[in-house]
Tab-separated table of C-alpha atoms and ligand atoms in Angstrom:
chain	number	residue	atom	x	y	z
A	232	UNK	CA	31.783	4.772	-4.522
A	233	UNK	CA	30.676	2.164	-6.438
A	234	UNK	CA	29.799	1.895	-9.890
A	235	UNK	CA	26.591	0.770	-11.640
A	236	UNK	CA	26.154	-0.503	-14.645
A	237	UNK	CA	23.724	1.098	-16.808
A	238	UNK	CA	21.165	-0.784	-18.933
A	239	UNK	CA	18.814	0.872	-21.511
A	240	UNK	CA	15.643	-0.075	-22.251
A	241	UNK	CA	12.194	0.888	-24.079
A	242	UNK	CA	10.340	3.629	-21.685
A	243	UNK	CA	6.802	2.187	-23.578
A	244	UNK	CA	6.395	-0.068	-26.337
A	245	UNK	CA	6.262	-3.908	-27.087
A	246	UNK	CA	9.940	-4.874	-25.915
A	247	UNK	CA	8.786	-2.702	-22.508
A	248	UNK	CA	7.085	-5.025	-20.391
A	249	UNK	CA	9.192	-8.315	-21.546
A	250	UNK	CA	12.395	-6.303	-20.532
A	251	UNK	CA	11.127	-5.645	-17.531
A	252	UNK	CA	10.143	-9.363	-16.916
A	253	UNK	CA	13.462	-10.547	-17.990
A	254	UNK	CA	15.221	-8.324	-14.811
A	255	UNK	CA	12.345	-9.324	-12.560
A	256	UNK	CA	13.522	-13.260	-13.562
A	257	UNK	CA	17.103	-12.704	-13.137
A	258	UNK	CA	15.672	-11.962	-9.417
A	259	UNK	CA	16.777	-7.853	-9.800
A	260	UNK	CA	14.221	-5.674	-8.012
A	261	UNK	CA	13.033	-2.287	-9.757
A	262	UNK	CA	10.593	-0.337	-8.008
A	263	UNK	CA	8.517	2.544	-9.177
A	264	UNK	CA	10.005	3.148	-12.317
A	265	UNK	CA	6.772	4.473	-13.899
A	266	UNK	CA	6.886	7.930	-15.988
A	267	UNK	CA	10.787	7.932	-14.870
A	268	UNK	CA	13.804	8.149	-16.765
A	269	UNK	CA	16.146	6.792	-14.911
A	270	UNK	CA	16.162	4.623	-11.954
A	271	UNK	CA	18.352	2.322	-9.656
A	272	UNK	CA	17.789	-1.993	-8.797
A	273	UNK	CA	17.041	-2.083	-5.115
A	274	UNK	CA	19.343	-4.883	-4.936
A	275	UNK	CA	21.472	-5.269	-7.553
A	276	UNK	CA	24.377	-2.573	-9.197
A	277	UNK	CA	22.134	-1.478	-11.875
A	278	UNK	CA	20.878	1.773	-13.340
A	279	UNK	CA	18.293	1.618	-15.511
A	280	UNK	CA	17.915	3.921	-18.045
A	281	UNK	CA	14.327	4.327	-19.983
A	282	UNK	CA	14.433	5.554	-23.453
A	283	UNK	CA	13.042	5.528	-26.833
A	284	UNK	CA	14.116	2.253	-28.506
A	285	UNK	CA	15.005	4.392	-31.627
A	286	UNK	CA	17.774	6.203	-29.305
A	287	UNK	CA	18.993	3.256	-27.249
A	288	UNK	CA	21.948	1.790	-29.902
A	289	UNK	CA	23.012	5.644	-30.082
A	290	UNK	CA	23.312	6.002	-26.343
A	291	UNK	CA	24.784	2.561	-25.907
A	292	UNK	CA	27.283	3.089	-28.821
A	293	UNK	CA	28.357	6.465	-26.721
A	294	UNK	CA	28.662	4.546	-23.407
A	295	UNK	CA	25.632	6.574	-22.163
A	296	UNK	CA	24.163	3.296	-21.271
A	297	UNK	CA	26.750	0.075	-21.233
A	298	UNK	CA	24.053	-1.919	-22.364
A	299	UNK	CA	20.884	-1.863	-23.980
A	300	UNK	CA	18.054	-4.131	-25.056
A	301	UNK	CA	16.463	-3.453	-28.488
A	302	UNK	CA	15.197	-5.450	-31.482
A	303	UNK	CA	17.935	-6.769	-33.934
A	304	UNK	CA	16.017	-4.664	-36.614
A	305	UNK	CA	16.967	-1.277	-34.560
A	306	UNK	CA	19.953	-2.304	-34.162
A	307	UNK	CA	20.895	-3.479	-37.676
A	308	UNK	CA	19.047	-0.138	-39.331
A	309	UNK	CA	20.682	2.001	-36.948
A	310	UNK	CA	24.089	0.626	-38.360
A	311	UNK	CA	25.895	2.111	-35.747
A	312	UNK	CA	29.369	0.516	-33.549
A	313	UNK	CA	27.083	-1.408	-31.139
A	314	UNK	CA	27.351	-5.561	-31.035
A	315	UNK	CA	24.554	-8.267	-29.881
A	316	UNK	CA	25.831	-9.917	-27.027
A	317	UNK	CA	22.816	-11.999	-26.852
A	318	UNK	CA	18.852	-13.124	-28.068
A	319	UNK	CA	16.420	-12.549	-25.671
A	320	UNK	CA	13.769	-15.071	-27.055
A	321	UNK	CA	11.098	-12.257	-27.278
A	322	UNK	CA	9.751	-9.182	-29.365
A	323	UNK	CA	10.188	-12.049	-32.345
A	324	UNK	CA	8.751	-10.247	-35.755
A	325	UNK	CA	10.206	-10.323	-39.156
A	326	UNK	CA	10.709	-7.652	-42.006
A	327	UNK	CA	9.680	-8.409	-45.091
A	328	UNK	CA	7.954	-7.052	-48.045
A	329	UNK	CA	4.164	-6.750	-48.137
A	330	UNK	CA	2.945	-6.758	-51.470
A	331	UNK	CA	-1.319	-5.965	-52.485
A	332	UNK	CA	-3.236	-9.409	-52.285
A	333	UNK	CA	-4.249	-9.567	-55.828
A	334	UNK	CA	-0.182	-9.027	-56.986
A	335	UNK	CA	2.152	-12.123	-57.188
A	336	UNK	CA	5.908	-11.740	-57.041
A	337	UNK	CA	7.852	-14.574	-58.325
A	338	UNK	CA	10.948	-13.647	-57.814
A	339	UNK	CA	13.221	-11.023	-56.528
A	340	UNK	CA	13.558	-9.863	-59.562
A	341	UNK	CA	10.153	-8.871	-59.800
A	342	UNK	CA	11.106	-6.043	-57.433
A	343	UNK	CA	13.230	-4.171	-60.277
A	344	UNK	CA	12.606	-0.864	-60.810
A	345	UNK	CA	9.196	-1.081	-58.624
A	346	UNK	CA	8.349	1.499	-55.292
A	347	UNK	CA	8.941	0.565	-51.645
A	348	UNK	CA	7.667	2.554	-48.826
A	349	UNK	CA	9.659	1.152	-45.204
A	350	UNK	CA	10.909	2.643	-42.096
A	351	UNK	CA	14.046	0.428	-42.838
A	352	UNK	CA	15.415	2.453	-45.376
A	353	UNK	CA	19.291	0.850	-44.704
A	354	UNK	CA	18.435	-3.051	-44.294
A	355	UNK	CA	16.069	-2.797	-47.273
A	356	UNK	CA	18.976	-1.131	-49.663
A	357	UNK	CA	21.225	-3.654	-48.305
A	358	UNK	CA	19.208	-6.095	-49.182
A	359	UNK	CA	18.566	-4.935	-52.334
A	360	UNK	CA	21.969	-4.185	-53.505
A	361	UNK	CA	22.737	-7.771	-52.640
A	362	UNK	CA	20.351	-9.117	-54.761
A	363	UNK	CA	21.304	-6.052	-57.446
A	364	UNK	CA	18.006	-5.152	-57.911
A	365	UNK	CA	17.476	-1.191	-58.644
A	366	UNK	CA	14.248	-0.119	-56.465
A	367	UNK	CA	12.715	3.097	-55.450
A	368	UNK	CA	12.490	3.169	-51.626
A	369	UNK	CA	10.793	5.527	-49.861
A	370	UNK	CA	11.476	6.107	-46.301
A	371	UNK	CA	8.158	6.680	-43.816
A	372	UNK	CA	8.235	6.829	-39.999
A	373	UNK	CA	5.260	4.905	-39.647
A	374	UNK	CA	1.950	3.667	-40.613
A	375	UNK	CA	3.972	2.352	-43.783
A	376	UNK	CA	1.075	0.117	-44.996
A	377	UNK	CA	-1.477	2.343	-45.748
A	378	UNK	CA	1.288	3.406	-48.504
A	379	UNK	CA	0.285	1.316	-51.897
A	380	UNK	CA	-3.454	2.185	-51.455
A	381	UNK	CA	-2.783	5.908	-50.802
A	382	UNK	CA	-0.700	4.906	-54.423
A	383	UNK	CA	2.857	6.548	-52.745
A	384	UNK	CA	4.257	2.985	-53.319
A	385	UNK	CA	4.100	-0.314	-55.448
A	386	UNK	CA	4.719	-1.893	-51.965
A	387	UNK	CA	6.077	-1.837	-48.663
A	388	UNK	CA	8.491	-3.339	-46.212
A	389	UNK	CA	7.579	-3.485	-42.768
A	390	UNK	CA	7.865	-5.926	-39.489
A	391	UNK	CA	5.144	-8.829	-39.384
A	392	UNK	CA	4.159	-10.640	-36.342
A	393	UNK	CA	0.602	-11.781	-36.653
A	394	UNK	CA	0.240	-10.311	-40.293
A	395	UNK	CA	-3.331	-8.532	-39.112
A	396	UNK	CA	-1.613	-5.409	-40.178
A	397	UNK	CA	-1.043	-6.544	-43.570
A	398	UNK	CA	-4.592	-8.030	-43.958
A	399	UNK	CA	-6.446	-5.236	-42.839
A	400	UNK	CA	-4.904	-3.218	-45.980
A	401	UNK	CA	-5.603	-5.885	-48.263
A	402	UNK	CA	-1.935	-6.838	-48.441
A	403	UNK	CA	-0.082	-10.177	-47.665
A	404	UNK	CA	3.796	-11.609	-47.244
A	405	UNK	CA	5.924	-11.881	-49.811
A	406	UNK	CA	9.645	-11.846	-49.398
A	407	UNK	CA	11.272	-12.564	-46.020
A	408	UNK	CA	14.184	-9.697	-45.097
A	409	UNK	CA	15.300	-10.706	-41.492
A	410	UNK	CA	14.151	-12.326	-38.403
A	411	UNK	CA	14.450	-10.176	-35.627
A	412	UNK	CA	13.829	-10.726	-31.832
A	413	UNK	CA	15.079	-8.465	-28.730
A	414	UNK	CA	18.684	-8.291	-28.323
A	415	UNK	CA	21.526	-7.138	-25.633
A	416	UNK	CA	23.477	-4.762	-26.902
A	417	UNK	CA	26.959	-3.316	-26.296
A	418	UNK	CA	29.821	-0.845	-27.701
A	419	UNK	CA	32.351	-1.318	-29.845
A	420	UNK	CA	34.049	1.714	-28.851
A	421	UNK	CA	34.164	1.522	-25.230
A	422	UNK	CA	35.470	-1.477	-23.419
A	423	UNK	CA	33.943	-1.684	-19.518
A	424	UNK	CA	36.262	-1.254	-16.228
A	425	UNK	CA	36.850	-4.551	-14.305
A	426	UNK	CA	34.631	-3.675	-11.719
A	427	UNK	CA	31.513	-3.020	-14.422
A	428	UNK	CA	32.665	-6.501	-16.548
A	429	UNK	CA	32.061	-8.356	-12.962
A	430	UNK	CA	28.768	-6.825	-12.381
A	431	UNK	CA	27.741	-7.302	-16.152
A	432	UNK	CA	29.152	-11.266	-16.353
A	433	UNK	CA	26.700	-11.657	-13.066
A	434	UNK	CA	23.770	-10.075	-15.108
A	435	UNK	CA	24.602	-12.069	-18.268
A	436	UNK	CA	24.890	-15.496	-16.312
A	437	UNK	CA	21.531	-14.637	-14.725
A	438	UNK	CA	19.994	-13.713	-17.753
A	439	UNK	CA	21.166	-16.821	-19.337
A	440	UNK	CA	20.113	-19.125	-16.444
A	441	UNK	CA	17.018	-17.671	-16.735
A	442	UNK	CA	16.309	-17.841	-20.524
A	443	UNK	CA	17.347	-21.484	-20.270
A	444	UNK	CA	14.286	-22.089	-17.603
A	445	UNK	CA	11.792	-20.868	-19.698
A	446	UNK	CA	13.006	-23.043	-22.635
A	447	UNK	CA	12.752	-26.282	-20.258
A	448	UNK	CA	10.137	-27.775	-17.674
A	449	UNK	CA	10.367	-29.880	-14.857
A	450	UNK	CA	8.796	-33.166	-15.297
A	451	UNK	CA	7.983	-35.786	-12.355
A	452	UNK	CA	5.822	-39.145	-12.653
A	453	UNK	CA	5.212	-42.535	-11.335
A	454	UNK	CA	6.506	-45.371	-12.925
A	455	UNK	CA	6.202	-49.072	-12.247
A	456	UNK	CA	10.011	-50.549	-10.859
A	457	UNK	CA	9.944	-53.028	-14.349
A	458	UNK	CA	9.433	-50.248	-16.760
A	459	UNK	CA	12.098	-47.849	-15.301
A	460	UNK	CA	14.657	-48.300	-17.566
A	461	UNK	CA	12.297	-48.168	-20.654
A	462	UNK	CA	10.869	-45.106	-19.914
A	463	UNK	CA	14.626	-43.869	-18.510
A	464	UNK	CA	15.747	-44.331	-22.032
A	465	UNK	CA	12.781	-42.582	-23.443
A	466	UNK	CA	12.990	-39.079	-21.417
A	467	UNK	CA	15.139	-36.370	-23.099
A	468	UNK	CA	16.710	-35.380	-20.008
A	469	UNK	CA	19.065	-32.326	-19.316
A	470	UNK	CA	20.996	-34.030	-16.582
A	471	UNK	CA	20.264	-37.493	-15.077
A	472	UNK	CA	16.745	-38.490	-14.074
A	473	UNK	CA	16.334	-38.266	-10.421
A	474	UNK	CA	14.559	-41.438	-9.301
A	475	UNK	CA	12.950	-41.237	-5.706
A	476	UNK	CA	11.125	-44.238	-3.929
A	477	UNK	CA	7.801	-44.564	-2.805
A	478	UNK	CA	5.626	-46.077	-0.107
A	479	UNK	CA	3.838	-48.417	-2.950
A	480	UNK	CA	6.641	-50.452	-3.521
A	481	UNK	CA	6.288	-51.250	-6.935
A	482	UNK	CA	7.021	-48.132	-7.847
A	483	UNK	CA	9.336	-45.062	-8.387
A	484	UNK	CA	8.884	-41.170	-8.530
A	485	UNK	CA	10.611	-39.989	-11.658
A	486	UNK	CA	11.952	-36.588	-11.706
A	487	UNK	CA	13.631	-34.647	-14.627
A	488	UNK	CA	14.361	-31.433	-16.457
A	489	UNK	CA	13.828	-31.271	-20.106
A	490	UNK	CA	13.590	-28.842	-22.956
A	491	UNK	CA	9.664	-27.601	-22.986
A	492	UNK	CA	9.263	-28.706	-26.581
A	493	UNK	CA	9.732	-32.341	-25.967
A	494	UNK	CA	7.045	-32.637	-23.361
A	495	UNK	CA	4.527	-33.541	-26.004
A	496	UNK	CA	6.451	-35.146	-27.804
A	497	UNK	CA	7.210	-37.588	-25.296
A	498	UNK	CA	4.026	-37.518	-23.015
A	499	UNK	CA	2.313	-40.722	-25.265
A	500	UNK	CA	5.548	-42.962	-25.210
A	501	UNK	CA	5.820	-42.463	-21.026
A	502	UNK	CA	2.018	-43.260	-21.195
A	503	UNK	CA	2.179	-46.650	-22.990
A	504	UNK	CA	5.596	-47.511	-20.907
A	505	UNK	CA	3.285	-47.732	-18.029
A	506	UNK	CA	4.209	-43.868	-16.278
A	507	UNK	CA	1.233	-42.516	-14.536
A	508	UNK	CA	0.569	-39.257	-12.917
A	509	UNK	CA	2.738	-37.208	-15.252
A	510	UNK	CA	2.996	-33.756	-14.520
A	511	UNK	CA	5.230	-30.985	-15.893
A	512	UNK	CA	5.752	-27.339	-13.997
A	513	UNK	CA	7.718	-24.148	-14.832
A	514	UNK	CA	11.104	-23.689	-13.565
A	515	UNK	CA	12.379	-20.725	-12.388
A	516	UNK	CA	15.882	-20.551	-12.633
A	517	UNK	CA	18.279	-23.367	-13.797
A	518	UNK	CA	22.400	-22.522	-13.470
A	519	UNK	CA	24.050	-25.315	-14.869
B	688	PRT	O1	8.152	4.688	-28.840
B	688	PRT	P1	9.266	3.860	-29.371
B	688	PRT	O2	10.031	4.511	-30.490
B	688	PRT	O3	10.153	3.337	-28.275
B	688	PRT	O4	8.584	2.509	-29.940
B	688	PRT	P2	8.191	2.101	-31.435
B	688	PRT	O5	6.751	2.449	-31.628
B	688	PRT	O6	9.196	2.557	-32.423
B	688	PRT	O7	8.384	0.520	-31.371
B	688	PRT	P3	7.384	-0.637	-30.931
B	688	PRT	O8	7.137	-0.594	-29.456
B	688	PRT	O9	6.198	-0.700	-31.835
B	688	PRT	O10	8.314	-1.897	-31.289
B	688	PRT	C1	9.513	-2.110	-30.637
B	688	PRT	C2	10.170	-3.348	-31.223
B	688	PRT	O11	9.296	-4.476	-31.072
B	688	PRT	C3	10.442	-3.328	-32.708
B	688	PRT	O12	11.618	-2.606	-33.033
B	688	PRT	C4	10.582	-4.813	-33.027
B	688	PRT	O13	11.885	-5.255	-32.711
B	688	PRT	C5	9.611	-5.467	-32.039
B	688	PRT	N1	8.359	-5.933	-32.693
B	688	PRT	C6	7.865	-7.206	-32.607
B	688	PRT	C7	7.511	-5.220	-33.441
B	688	PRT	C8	6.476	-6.083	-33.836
B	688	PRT	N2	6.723	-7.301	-33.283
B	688	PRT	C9	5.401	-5.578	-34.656
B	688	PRT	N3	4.500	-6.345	-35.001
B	688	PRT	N4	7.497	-3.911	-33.816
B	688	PRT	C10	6.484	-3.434	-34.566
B	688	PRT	N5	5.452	-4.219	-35.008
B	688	PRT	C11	4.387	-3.505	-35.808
B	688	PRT	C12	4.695	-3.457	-37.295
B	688	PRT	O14	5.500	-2.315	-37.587
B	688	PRT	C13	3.291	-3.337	-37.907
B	688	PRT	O15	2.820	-2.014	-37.853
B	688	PRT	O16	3.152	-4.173	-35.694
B	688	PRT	C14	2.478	-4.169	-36.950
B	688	PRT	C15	2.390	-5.578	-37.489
B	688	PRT	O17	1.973	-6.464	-36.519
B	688	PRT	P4	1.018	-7.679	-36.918
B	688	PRT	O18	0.885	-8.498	-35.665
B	688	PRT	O19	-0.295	-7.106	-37.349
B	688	PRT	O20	1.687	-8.458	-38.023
B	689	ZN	ZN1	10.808	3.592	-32.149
């Protein structure tokens, strides 16, 4: 019989959904996977498994699950034999320290001897003991910054992403700890069979042909014949424009891939080159 390979991911939370999304764009089929543990890809040699995100570097460390996908802060906090294998691009947040709004910290100094509630007991110390500063930390599951005005802690050190959090309790960033975004995750105990490394290196092209789509868009326009090599020169291009004729024959159809961020960029500079009609759509999939 054949072997799947088992991915874990969050059964509910904020990496859920995008995890989810990321196997639906690698074209892998899950169906009705709501309130269950564990379930099978119609059409691809994968089990999923669903799990607390908390557990999944334990289970992935003990080849419960060959893979997993979890935020680099789990992973690094959990400190256990497990290795990224690569970013995801979402779940992006960062730790850091969230100080009251009226206090100013000038340095990292000014953390000496002070009181820091976090759920990241480990990356905090580390942190700490690399900049040899003695603290008091305080470990708390959650709700960590209600902590200084309950008068548990001087501050805290918690993930940010929008920083509402912090504002609501009157606090505001100080001191950035790590960047963290979602993450696949492996053992470094167990090494995979041949048979699981071929299904996994199918998954990780996919994934990776897939991450590279969403970073780019597919650009077409009409330019006049005179100005094509101007505006050739000016487009960022992945691979070689493709340049298509048209029934007006004083022009061409230019079509090309580029990296999202440049479309802006760009769009003004086509525009006084003398390309018309510019339009950029989403691309799916892209295997180089
Ligand atoms: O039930 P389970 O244990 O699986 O989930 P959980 O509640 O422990 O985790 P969950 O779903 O909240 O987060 C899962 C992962 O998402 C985290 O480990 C991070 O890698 C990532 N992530 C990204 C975040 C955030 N952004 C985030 N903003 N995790 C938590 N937060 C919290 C933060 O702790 C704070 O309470 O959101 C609040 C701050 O958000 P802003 O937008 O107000 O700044
Ligand atoms: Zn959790």
């Amino acid at each position: 019989m054949n072997e799947n390979l088992r991915l874990a991911i969050q059964k509910k939370g904020r990496l859920h959904d995008k995890s989810m999304q990321l196997l639906k764009s690698c074209g892998i089929e899950v169906e009705n996977f709501q309130d269950r543990l564990f379930v099978s890809a119609s059409n691809f040699n994968l089990d999923i498994l669903f799990l607390r995100d908390d557990d999944i570097p334990e289970y992935v460390q003990d080849n419960v699950a060959h893979i997993g996908i979890v935020g680099e802060n789990e992973m690094l906090e959990k400190g256990l034999a497990v290795k990224p294998v690569k970013q995801l691009g979402f779940g992006k947040c960062s730790l850091r320290l969230g100080i009251p709004e009226k206090d100013e910290l000038k340095s990292i100094k000014d953390l000496e001897n002070k009181i820091i509630a976090t759920s990241y007991p480990k990356i905090l110390n580390n942190f700490l003991d690399e900049n040899k500063i003695k603290a008091k930390v305080i470990e708390l599951s959650g709700s960590v910054e209600i902590a200084p005005s309950l008068g548990i802690a001087d501050y805290i050190c918690d993930l940010v992403s929008t920083g509402n959090t912090l504002k609501l309790n009157k606090l505001k960033k100080s001191f950035n700890i790590l960047n963290s975004q979602a993450v696949l995750i492996q053992s470094e105990k167990f090494n995979l069979s041949p048979e699981l490394k071929k299904i996994f290196n199918k998954l990780l092209l996919r994934i990776e042909s897939s991450l590279k789509a969403k970073k780019s868009k597919y650009i077409m326009m009409n330019v006049p014949k005179d100005s094509l090599e101007q505006i050739i020169k000016i487009i960022p291009s992945l691979e070689s424009p493709t340049v298509l004729p048209l029934s007006n024959k004083g022009l061409v159809a230019v079509h090309a891939v580029i990296n999202e961020d440049k479309f802006w960029e760009i769009n003004e500079d086509l525009k006084a080159a003398g390309a018309s009609g510019i339009l950029s759509m989403p691309i799916e999939n892209i295997i180089l």
